[in-house]
Amino acid sequence: MTLLEIFPSLRSAMTPRLDPAVWPDGTHVDDHGRITVAGVALADIADQYGTPSYVLDEMDLRGRCRTYREVFPEAEIAYAGKALLTRAVASWVTEEGLALDVCSAGELAIALSAGVDPRRIIMHGNAKTPAELAAARTAGVGRIVLDSVTEIALLASSLTRRQNVLIRVTPGIDAHTHPAVATGVTDQKFGFPLAHGQADDAVRRVLGQPRLNLVGLHCHLGSQITDAAHFATAVHLMVGQMAQIRLDHGLILTELDLGGGHGICYRPDDPQLDLSTLAGAIENALDEACARYRFPRPRITLEPGRAVAGRAGVTVYRVVSVKHITGGRTFVCVDGGMSDNPRVALYGARYSVALANRHSSAAPAVVTVAGRHCESGDELAVDVELPSDLHPGDVLAVPGTGAYHHSLASTYNAVGRPPIVAVRDGRSRELIRRETVEDLLRREASR
């Protein structure tokens, strides 16, 4: 008889610590060695809803909304819906006092169907179609962010009343993020560069349209930014541009939207953006820039998405097979993969993984958690330590999957997208049901 069999309560104490930097706040290990989130065992989620499943801790997400409101009491916080948007999520963030940022007619429809006040919605997008602009106009969204010369003319020609707008400016700041998500540099598709007078030209065009009410400027530096100094630099450049607009046109803009991109941890040793440091950097930069240009302090808007939803999410998978390659790696193959988490293939993202359904006293082994899809690059986690006694049927949990997982999911290999299961106070409920083969077949035309 083992010590664990004599003292079962030691199981949780012997389970490796679940780092709060990557797991939801409500994560614990129960007396059976199972990982629980908000009082619900992830193994029970796997049994009830199947695998893979996205699990979302409602109170963790709400808590991060409250933290933003506390750290930035004078700023407007607009949740970036592209990270994760369902009716429930839209309701949660707005109930916590956040505005909402959407970038398509679909996201706008989800927000409106959840009862979000359209005046609290910001409409983004670098290639908004006439139909999407019409949807935003009809809904009465609070602000539309203008991103191209074509869009300026298109929106202005379709309005019957004044519409508040922001101009998206590209400040030319390299925040040293992955090239695929570096949106602050000049040579990319978003916004009007400060360089070569393109932002100045956009301002002139907007001010020439009587139904466009220019209230401020917008910028976005990229994603997964961990150094607050980049935001301070953006404040200096943007306030300088606002002061130039006052000089050239006699207009005082009152809003400065600094976008989002606030970096979070996916693994315990990852760097992350400290919100208190960010608040101090923005505050100091505003004081300095406004004093330098003698410009009245604008209202700041921040657009966190990943930093609100990312750590609230966990994805559960079931082990299908364990394959040992002589002279090579050990592959733990699961029933999901790049269709529910494309970030590994897209960006080389790296994740933590844990055995969720039991405690194991076996020695750790270095393995690759591989997906089910017909691509050699379909790997969810490379060179991670998991117990050497893993076997088919075990449940694995990957934290940090609340943002850009459901929203980027595909139906590759005709595999339906997973459900989203919300957990709170020991209870679970399905927010989005699993997509079935029947759902996929319904889209096909008859032969």
PDB file of N, CA, C and O in Angstrom, residues 25-83:
ATOM      1  N   ASP A  25      -8.326  32.346 -11.884  1.00  0.00           N
ATOM      2  CA  ASP A  25      -8.246  32.567 -10.435  1.00  0.00           C
ATOM      3  C   ASP A  25      -8.948  31.468  -9.647  1.00  0.00           C
ATOM      4  O   ASP A  25      -8.550  31.140  -8.528  1.00  0.00           O
ATOM      5  N   GLY A  26      -9.993  30.897 -10.222  1.00  0.00           N
ATOM      6  CA  GLY A  26     -10.758  29.889  -9.490  1.00  0.00           C
ATOM      7  C   GLY A  26     -10.264  28.479  -9.680  1.00  0.00           C
ATOM      8  O   GLY A  26     -11.039  27.522  -9.510  1.00  0.00           O
ATOM      9  N   THR A  27      -8.976  28.291  -9.989  1.00  0.00           N
ATOM     10  CA  THR A  27      -8.424  26.961 -10.256  1.00  0.00           C
ATOM     11  C   THR A  27      -7.860  26.340  -8.975  1.00  0.00           C
ATOM     12  O   THR A  27      -7.103  26.995  -8.254  1.00  0.00           O
ATOM     13  N   HIS A  28      -8.202  25.084  -8.706  1.00  0.00           N
ATOM     14  CA  HIS A  28      -7.699  24.353  -7.549  1.00  0.00           C
ATOM     15  C   HIS A  28      -7.518  22.879  -7.928  1.00  0.00           C
ATOM     16  O   HIS A  28      -7.835  22.471  -9.046  1.00  0.00           O
ATOM     17  N   VAL A  29      -7.015  22.122  -6.986  1.00  0.00           N
ATOM     18  CA  VAL A  29      -6.921  20.668  -7.134  1.00  0.00           C
ATOM     19  C   VAL A  29      -7.726  20.045  -6.002  1.00  0.00           C
ATOM     20  O   VAL A  29      -7.531  20.395  -4.833  1.00  0.00           O
ATOM     21  N   ASP A  30      -8.643  19.143  -6.338  1.00  0.00           N
ATOM     22  CA  ASP A  30      -9.493  18.573  -5.293  1.00  0.00           C
ATOM     23  C   ASP A  30      -8.816  17.367  -4.632  1.00  0.00           C
ATOM     24  O   ASP A  30      -7.670  17.008  -4.956  1.00  0.00           O
ATOM     25  N   ASP A  31      -9.520  16.748  -3.699  1.00  0.00           N
ATOM     26  CA  ASP A  31      -8.946  15.643  -2.921  1.00  0.00           C
ATOM     27  C   ASP A  31      -8.661  14.412  -3.764  1.00  0.00           C
ATOM     28  O   ASP A  31      -7.940  13.513  -3.328  1.00  0.00           O
ATOM     29  N   HIS A  32      -9.209  14.367  -4.959  1.00  0.00           N
ATOM     30  CA  HIS A  32      -8.963  13.241  -5.862  1.00  0.00           C
ATOM     31  C   HIS A  32      -7.832  13.548  -6.844  1.00  0.00           C
ATOM     32  O   HIS A  32      -7.570  12.742  -7.742  1.00  0.00           O
ATOM     33  N   GLY A  33      -7.190  14.720  -6.669  1.00  0.00           N
ATOM     34  CA  GLY A  33      -6.108  15.094  -7.570  1.00  0.00           C
ATOM     35  C   GLY A  33      -6.578  15.655  -8.893  1.00  0.00           C
ATOM     36  O   GLY A  33      -5.790  15.828  -9.836  1.00  0.00           O
ATOM     37  N   ARG A  34      -7.857  15.982  -9.005  1.00  0.00           N
ATOM     38  CA  ARG A  34      -8.403  16.527 -10.250  1.00  0.00           C
ATOM     39  C   ARG A  34      -8.321  18.051 -10.243  1.00  0.00           C
ATOM     40  O   ARG A  34      -8.540  18.683  -9.206  1.00  0.00           O
ATOM     41  N   ILE A  35      -8.034  18.633 -11.382  1.00  0.00           N
ATOM     42  CA  ILE A  35      -8.039  20.090 -11.504  1.00  0.00           C
ATOM     43  C   ILE A  35      -9.484  20.565 -11.601  1.00  0.00           C
ATOM     44  O   ILE A  35     -10.279  20.028 -12.390  1.00  0.00           O
ATOM     45  N   THR A  36      -9.816  21.565 -10.799  1.00  0.00           N
ATOM     46  CA  THR A  36     -11.148  22.156 -10.838  1.00  0.00           C
ATOM     47  C   THR A  36     -11.033  23.635 -11.165  1.00  0.00           C
ATOM     48  O   THR A  36     -10.059  24.291 -10.813  1.00  0.00           O
ATOM     49  N   VAL A  37     -12.022  24.152 -11.845  1.00  0.00           N
ATOM     50  CA  VAL A  37     -12.118  25.586 -12.139  1.00  0.00           C
ATOM     51  C   VAL A  37     -13.491  26.055 -11.680  1.00  0.00           C
ATOM     52  O   VAL A  37     -14.515  25.474 -12.076  1.00  0.00           O
ATOM     53  N   ALA A  38     -13.508  27.053 -10.821  1.00  0.00           N
ATOM     54  CA  ALA A  38     -14.752  27.583 -10.255  1.00  0.00           C
ATOM     55  C   ALA A  38     -15.580  26.478  -9.601  1.00  0.00           C
ATOM     56  O   ALA A  38     -16.811  26.496  -9.645  1.00  0.00           O
ATOM     57  N   GLY A  39     -14.884  25.513  -9.003  1.00  0.00           N
ATOM     58  CA  GLY A  39     -15.564  24.450  -8.286  1.00  0.00           C
ATOM     59  C   GLY A  39     -16.045  23.302  -9.149  1.00  0.00           C
ATOM     60  O   GLY A  39     -16.725  22.398  -8.650  1.00  0.00           O
ATOM     61  N   VAL A  40     -15.713  23.309 -10.436  1.00  0.00           N
ATOM     62  CA  VAL A  40     -16.137  22.255 -11.353  1.00  0.00           C
ATOM     63  C   VAL A  40     -14.900  21.496 -11.828  1.00  0.00           C
ATOM     64  O   VAL A  40     -13.946  22.100 -12.327  1.00  0.00           O
ATOM     65  N   ALA A  41     -14.905  20.173 -11.686  1.00  0.00           N
ATOM     66  CA  ALA A  41     -13.776  19.368 -12.132  1.00  0.00           C
ATOM     67  C   ALA A  41     -13.725  19.348 -13.655  1.00  0.00           C
ATOM     68  O   ALA A  41     -14.742  19.112 -14.324  1.00  0.00           O
ATOM     69  N   LEU A  42     -12.537  19.603 -14.203  1.00  0.00           N
ATOM     70  CA  LEU A  42     -12.393  19.600 -15.657  1.00  0.00           C
ATOM     71  C   LEU A  42     -12.684  18.221 -16.236  1.00  0.00           C
ATOM     72  O   LEU A  42     -13.166  18.100 -17.373  1.00  0.00           O
ATOM     73  N   ALA A  43     -12.402  17.170 -15.474  1.00  0.00           N
ATOM     74  CA  ALA A  43     -12.728  15.826 -15.932  1.00  0.00           C
ATOM     75  C   ALA A  43     -14.235  15.648 -16.090  1.00  0.00           C
ATOM     76  O   ALA A  43     -14.707  14.953 -17.008  1.00  0.00           O
ATOM     77  N   ASP A  44     -15.008  16.281 -15.209  1.00  0.00           N
ATOM     78  CA  ASP A  44     -16.468  16.214 -15.327  1.00  0.00           C
ATOM     79  C   ASP A  44     -16.948  16.979 -16.559  1.00  0.00           C
ATOM     80  O   ASP A  44     -17.916  16.568 -17.217  1.00  0.00           O
ATOM     81  N   ILE A  45     -16.304  18.106 -16.850  1.00  0.00           N
ATOM     82  CA  ILE A  45     -16.620  18.844 -18.081  1.00  0.00           C
ATOM     83  C   ILE A  45     -16.392  17.934 -19.286  1.00  0.00           C
ATOM     84  O   ILE A  45     -17.220  17.854 -20.203  1.00  0.00           O
ATOM     85  N   ALA A  46     -15.238  17.252 -19.296  1.00  0.00           N
ATOM     86  CA  ALA A  46     -14.920  16.364 -20.407  1.00  0.00           C
ATOM     87  C   ALA A  46     -15.963  15.264 -20.553  1.00  0.00           C
ATOM     88  O   ALA A  46     -16.376  14.919 -21.669  1.00  0.00           O
ATOM     89  N   ASP A  47     -16.408  14.703 -19.437  1.00  0.00           N
ATOM     90  CA  ASP A  47     -17.398  13.623 -19.481  1.00  0.00           C
ATOM     91  C   ASP A  47     -18.762  14.136 -19.944  1.00  0.00           C
ATOM     92  O   ASP A  47     -19.456  13.468 -20.722  1.00  0.00           O
ATOM     93  N   GLN A  48     -19.161  15.316 -19.470  1.00  0.00           N
ATOM     94  CA  GLN A  48     -20.510  15.809 -19.758  1.00  0.00           C
ATOM     95  C   GLN A  48     -20.623  16.431 -21.144  1.00  0.00           C
ATOM     96  O   GLN A  48     -21.622  16.211 -21.851  1.00  0.00           O
ATOM     97  N   TYR A  49     -19.623  17.205 -21.540  1.00  0.00           N
ATOM     98  CA  TYR A  49     -19.732  17.964 -22.783  1.00  0.00           C
ATOM     99  C   TYR A  49     -18.846  17.417 -23.905  1.00  0.00           C
ATOM    100  O   TYR A  49     -18.914  17.902 -25.034  1.00  0.00           O
ATOM    101  N   GLY A  50     -18.013  16.433 -23.583  1.00  0.00           N
ATOM    102  CA  GLY A  50     -17.116  15.898 -24.582  1.00  0.00           C
ATOM    103  C   GLY A  50     -15.845  16.708 -24.696  1.00  0.00           C
ATOM    104  O   GLY A  50     -15.673  17.739 -24.036  1.00  0.00           O
ATOM    105  N   THR A  51     -14.938  16.215 -25.520  1.00  0.00           N
ATOM    106  CA  THR A  51     -13.660  16.895 -25.738  1.00  0.00           C
ATOM    107  C   THR A  51     -13.392  17.006 -27.235  1.00  0.00           C
ATOM    108  O   THR A  51     -13.873  16.175 -28.018  1.00  0.00           O
ATOM    109  N   PRO A  52     -12.640  18.027 -27.639  1.00  0.00           N
ATOM    110  CA  PRO A  52     -12.185  19.132 -26.799  1.00  0.00           C
ATOM    111  C   PRO A  52     -13.335  20.062 -26.439  1.00  0.00           C
ATOM    112  O   PRO A  52     -14.345  20.119 -27.140  1.00  0.00           O
ATOM    113  N   SER A  53     -13.169  20.776 -25.326  1.00  0.00           N
ATOM    114  CA  SER A  53     -14.130  21.791 -24.901  1.00  0.00           C
ATOM    115  C   SER A  53     -13.369  22.993 -24.363  1.00  0.00           C
ATOM    116  O   SER A  53     -12.357  22.836 -23.669  1.00  0.00           O
ATOM    117  N   TYR A  54     -13.866  24.166 -24.697  1.00  0.00           N
ATOM    118  CA  TYR A  54     -13.359  25.391 -24.080  1.00  0.00           C
ATOM    119  C   TYR A  54     -14.112  25.613 -22.769  1.00  0.00           C
ATOM    120  O   TYR A  54     -15.347  25.576 -22.743  1.00  0.00           O
ATOM    121  N   VAL A  55     -13.390  25.854 -21.698  1.00  0.00           N
ATOM    122  CA  VAL A  55     -13.989  26.125 -20.386  1.00  0.00           C
ATOM    123  C   VAL A  55     -13.678  27.572 -20.024  1.00  0.00           C
ATOM    124  O   VAL A  55     -12.529  28.012 -20.134  1.00  0.00           O
ATOM    125  N   LEU A  56     -14.689  28.303 -19.604  1.00  0.00           N
ATOM    126  CA  LEU A  56     -14.534  29.737 -19.339  1.00  0.00           C
ATOM    127  C   LEU A  56     -15.005  30.060 -17.930  1.00  0.00           C
ATOM    128  O   LEU A  56     -16.165  29.834 -17.580  1.00  0.00           O
ATOM    129  N   ASP A  57     -14.096  30.603 -17.117  1.00  0.00           N
ATOM    130  CA  ASP A  57     -14.395  30.980 -15.737  1.00  0.00           C
ATOM    131  C   ASP A  57     -15.018  32.380 -15.742  1.00  0.00           C
ATOM    132  O   ASP A  57     -14.331  33.384 -15.928  1.00  0.00           O
ATOM    133  N   GLU A  58     -16.326  32.423 -15.524  1.00  0.00           N
ATOM    134  CA  GLU A  58     -17.045  33.701 -15.594  1.00  0.00           C
ATOM    135  C   GLU A  58     -16.507  34.721 -14.606  1.00  0.00           C
ATOM    136  O   GLU A  58     -16.283  35.892 -14.951  1.00  0.00           O
ATOM    137  N   MET A  59     -16.278  34.316 -13.364  1.00  0.00           N
ATOM    138  CA  MET A  59     -15.863  35.283 -12.354  1.00  0.00           C
ATOM    139  C   MET A  59     -14.426  35.749 -12.578  1.00  0.00           C
ATOM    140  O   MET A  59     -14.073  36.882 -12.207  1.00  0.00           O
ATOM    141  N   ASP A  60     -13.590  34.903 -13.157  1.00  0.00           N
ATOM    142  CA  ASP A  60     -12.242  35.347 -13.505  1.00  0.00           C
ATOM    143  C   ASP A  60     -12.320  36.460 -14.546  1.00  0.00           C
ATOM    144  O   ASP A  60     -11.662  37.497 -14.407  1.00  0.00           O
ATOM    145  N   LEU A  61     -13.132  36.259 -15.572  1.00  0.00           N
ATOM    146  CA  LEU A  61     -13.267  37.279 -16.618  1.00  0.00           C
ATOM    147  C   LEU A  61     -13.849  38.567 -16.048  1.00  0.00           C
ATOM    148  O   LEU A  61     -13.348  39.661 -16.321  1.00  0.00           O
ATOM    149  N   ARG A  62     -14.890  38.440 -15.258  1.00  0.00           N
ATOM    150  CA  ARG A  62     -15.478  39.637 -14.641  1.00  0.00           C
ATOM    151  C   ARG A  62     -14.456  40.340 -13.742  1.00  0.00           C
ATOM    152  O   ARG A  62     -14.392  41.578 -13.712  1.00  0.00           O
ATOM    153  N   GLY A  63     -13.674  39.555 -13.015  1.00  0.00           N
ATOM    154  CA  GLY A  63     -12.684  40.149 -12.118  1.00  0.00           C
ATOM    155  C   GLY A  63     -11.643  40.961 -12.864  1.00  0.00           C
ATOM    156  O   GLY A  63     -11.191  42.004 -12.382  1.00  0.00           O
ATOM    157  N   ARG A  64     -11.249  40.506 -14.036  1.00  0.00           N
ATOM    158  CA  ARG A  64     -10.258  41.257 -14.813  1.00  0.00           C
ATOM    159  C   ARG A  64     -10.858  42.550 -15.362  1.00  0.00           C
ATOM    160  O   ARG A  64     -10.166  43.561 -15.490  1.00  0.00           O
ATOM    161  N   CYS A  65     -12.147  42.528 -15.679  1.00  0.00           N
ATOM    162  CA  CYS A  65     -12.828  43.775 -16.047  1.00  0.00           C
ATOM    163  C   CYS A  65     -12.768  44.775 -14.893  1.00  0.00           C
ATOM    164  O   CYS A  65     -12.470  45.966 -15.090  1.00  0.00           O
ATOM    165  N   ARG A  66     -13.036  44.305 -13.696  1.00  0.00           N
ATOM    166  CA  ARG A  66     -13.030  45.185 -12.518  1.00  0.00           C
ATOM    167  C   ARG A  66     -11.633  45.717 -12.238  1.00  0.00           C
ATOM    168  O   ARG A  66     -11.473  46.883 -11.853  1.00  0.00           O
ATOM    169  N   THR A  67     -10.637  44.877 -12.445  1.00  0.00           N
ATOM    170  CA  THR A  67      -9.259  45.337 -12.233  1.00  0.00           C
ATOM    171  C   THR A  67      -8.932  46.495 -13.163  1.00  0.00           C
ATOM    172  O   THR A  67      -8.320  47.491 -12.747  1.00  0.00           O
ATOM    173  N   TYR A  68      -9.321  46.389 -14.423  1.00  0.00           N
ATOM    174  CA  TYR A  68      -9.077  47.494 -15.360  1.00  0.00           C
ATOM    175  C   TYR A  68      -9.783  48.765 -14.905  1.00  0.00           C
ATOM    176  O   TYR A  68      -9.222  49.868 -14.976  1.00  0.00           O
ATOM    177  N   ARG A  69     -11.010  48.633 -14.420  1.00  0.00           N
ATOM    178  CA  ARG A  69     -11.738  49.824 -13.973  1.00  0.00           C
ATOM    179  C   ARG A  69     -11.053  50.436 -12.750  1.00  0.00           C
ATOM    180  O   ARG A  69     -11.028  51.655 -12.585  1.00  0.00           O
ATOM    181  N   GLU A  70     -10.499  49.594 -11.883  1.00  0.00           N
ATOM    182  CA  GLU A  70      -9.839  50.097 -10.678  1.00  0.00           C
ATOM    183  C   GLU A  70      -8.498  50.752 -10.994  1.00  0.00           C
ATOM    184  O   GLU A  70      -8.150  51.795 -10.431  1.00  0.00           O
ATOM    185  N   VAL A  71      -7.733  50.140 -11.894  1.00  0.00           N
ATOM    186  CA  VAL A  71      -6.402  50.659 -12.206  1.00  0.00           C
ATOM    187  C   VAL A  71      -6.478  51.896 -13.094  1.00  0.00           C
ATOM    188  O   VAL A  71      -5.623  52.788 -13.004  1.00  0.00           O
ATOM    189  N   PHE A  72      -7.513  51.980 -13.941  1.00  0.00           N
ATOM    190  CA  PHE A  72      -7.680  53.120 -14.852  1.00  0.00           C
ATOM    191  C   PHE A  72      -9.034  53.782 -14.616  1.00  0.00           C
ATOM    192  O   PHE A  72      -9.925  53.733 -15.466  1.00  0.00           O
ATOM    193  N   PRO A  73      -9.228  54.411 -13.452  1.00  0.00           N
ATOM    194  CA  PRO A  73     -10.559  54.929 -13.098  1.00  0.00           C
ATOM    195  C   PRO A  73     -11.052  56.050 -13.999  1.00  0.00           C
ATOM    196  O   PRO A  73     -12.262  56.248 -14.130  1.00  0.00           O
ATOM    197  N   GLU A  74     -10.135  56.798 -14.613  1.00  0.00           N
ATOM    198  CA  GLU A  74     -10.542  57.925 -15.457  1.00  0.00           C
ATOM    199  C   GLU A  74     -10.653  57.549 -16.929  1.00  0.00           C
ATOM    200  O   GLU A  74     -11.131  58.347 -17.740  1.00  0.00           O
ATOM    201  N   ALA A  75     -10.211  56.351 -17.298  1.00  0.00           N
ATOM    202  CA  ALA A  75     -10.197  55.947 -18.703  1.00  0.00           C
ATOM    203  C   ALA A  75     -11.466  55.176 -19.058  1.00  0.00           C
ATOM    204  O   ALA A  75     -12.152  54.618 -18.196  1.00  0.00           O
ATOM    205  N   GLU A  76     -11.754  55.164 -20.341  1.00  0.00           N
ATOM    206  CA  GLU A  76     -12.788  54.279 -20.861  1.00  0.00           C
ATOM    207  C   GLU A  76     -12.113  52.954 -21.224  1.00  0.00           C
ATOM    208  O   GLU A  76     -11.096  52.942 -21.913  1.00  0.00           O
ATOM    209  N   ILE A  77     -12.680  51.856 -20.750  1.00  0.00           N
ATOM    210  CA  ILE A  77     -12.170  50.534 -21.081  1.00  0.00           C
ATOM    211  C   ILE A  77     -13.171  49.892 -22.037  1.00  0.00           C
ATOM    212  O   ILE A  77     -14.332  49.688 -21.689  1.00  0.00           O
ATOM    213  N   ALA A  78     -12.717  49.598 -23.248  1.00  0.00           N
ATOM    214  CA  ALA A  78     -13.569  48.986 -24.263  1.00  0.00           C
ATOM    215  C   ALA A  78     -13.041  47.586 -24.546  1.00  0.00           C
ATOM    216  O   ALA A  78     -11.939  47.426 -25.089  1.00  0.00           O
ATOM    217  N   TYR A  79     -13.793  46.575 -24.177  1.00  0.00           N
ATOM    218  CA  TYR A  79     -13.371  45.203 -24.387  1.00  0.00           C
ATOM    219  C   TYR A  79     -13.288  44.909 -25.883  1.00  0.00           C
ATOM    220  O   TYR A  79     -14.232  45.185 -26.643  1.00  0.00           O
ATOM    221  N   ALA A  80     -12.169  44.345 -26.329  1.00  0.00           N
ATOM    222  CA  ALA A  80     -11.970  44.013 -27.732  1.00  0.00           C
ATOM    223  C   ALA A  80     -12.633  42.679 -28.041  1.00  0.00           C
ATOM    224  O   ALA A  80     -12.099  41.611 -27.747  1.00  0.00           O
ATOM    225  N   GLY A  81     -13.799  42.737 -28.652  1.00  0.00           N
ATOM    226  CA  GLY A  81     -14.594  41.543 -28.880  1.00  0.00           C
ATOM    227  C   GLY A  81     -13.948  40.512 -29.776  1.00  0.00           C
ATOM    228  O   GLY A  81     -14.314  39.334 -29.733  1.00  0.00           O
ATOM    229  N   LYS A  82     -12.977  40.917 -30.597  1.00  0.00           N
ATOM    230  CA  LYS A  82     -12.339  39.938 -31.487  1.00  0.00           C
ATOM    231  C   LYS A  82     -11.636  38.841 -30.697  1.00  0.00           C
ATOM    232  O   LYS A  82     -11.440  37.734 -31.212  1.00  0.00           O
ATOM    233  N   ALA A  83     -11.247  39.101 -29.453  1.00  0.00           N
ATOM    234  CA  ALA A  83     -10.590  38.084 -28.635  1.00  0.00           C
ATOM    235  C   ALA A  83     -11.525  36.930 -28.330  1.00  0.00           C
ATOM    236  O   ALA A  83     -11.149  35.756 -28.448  1.00  0.00           O
TER     237      ALA A  83
END
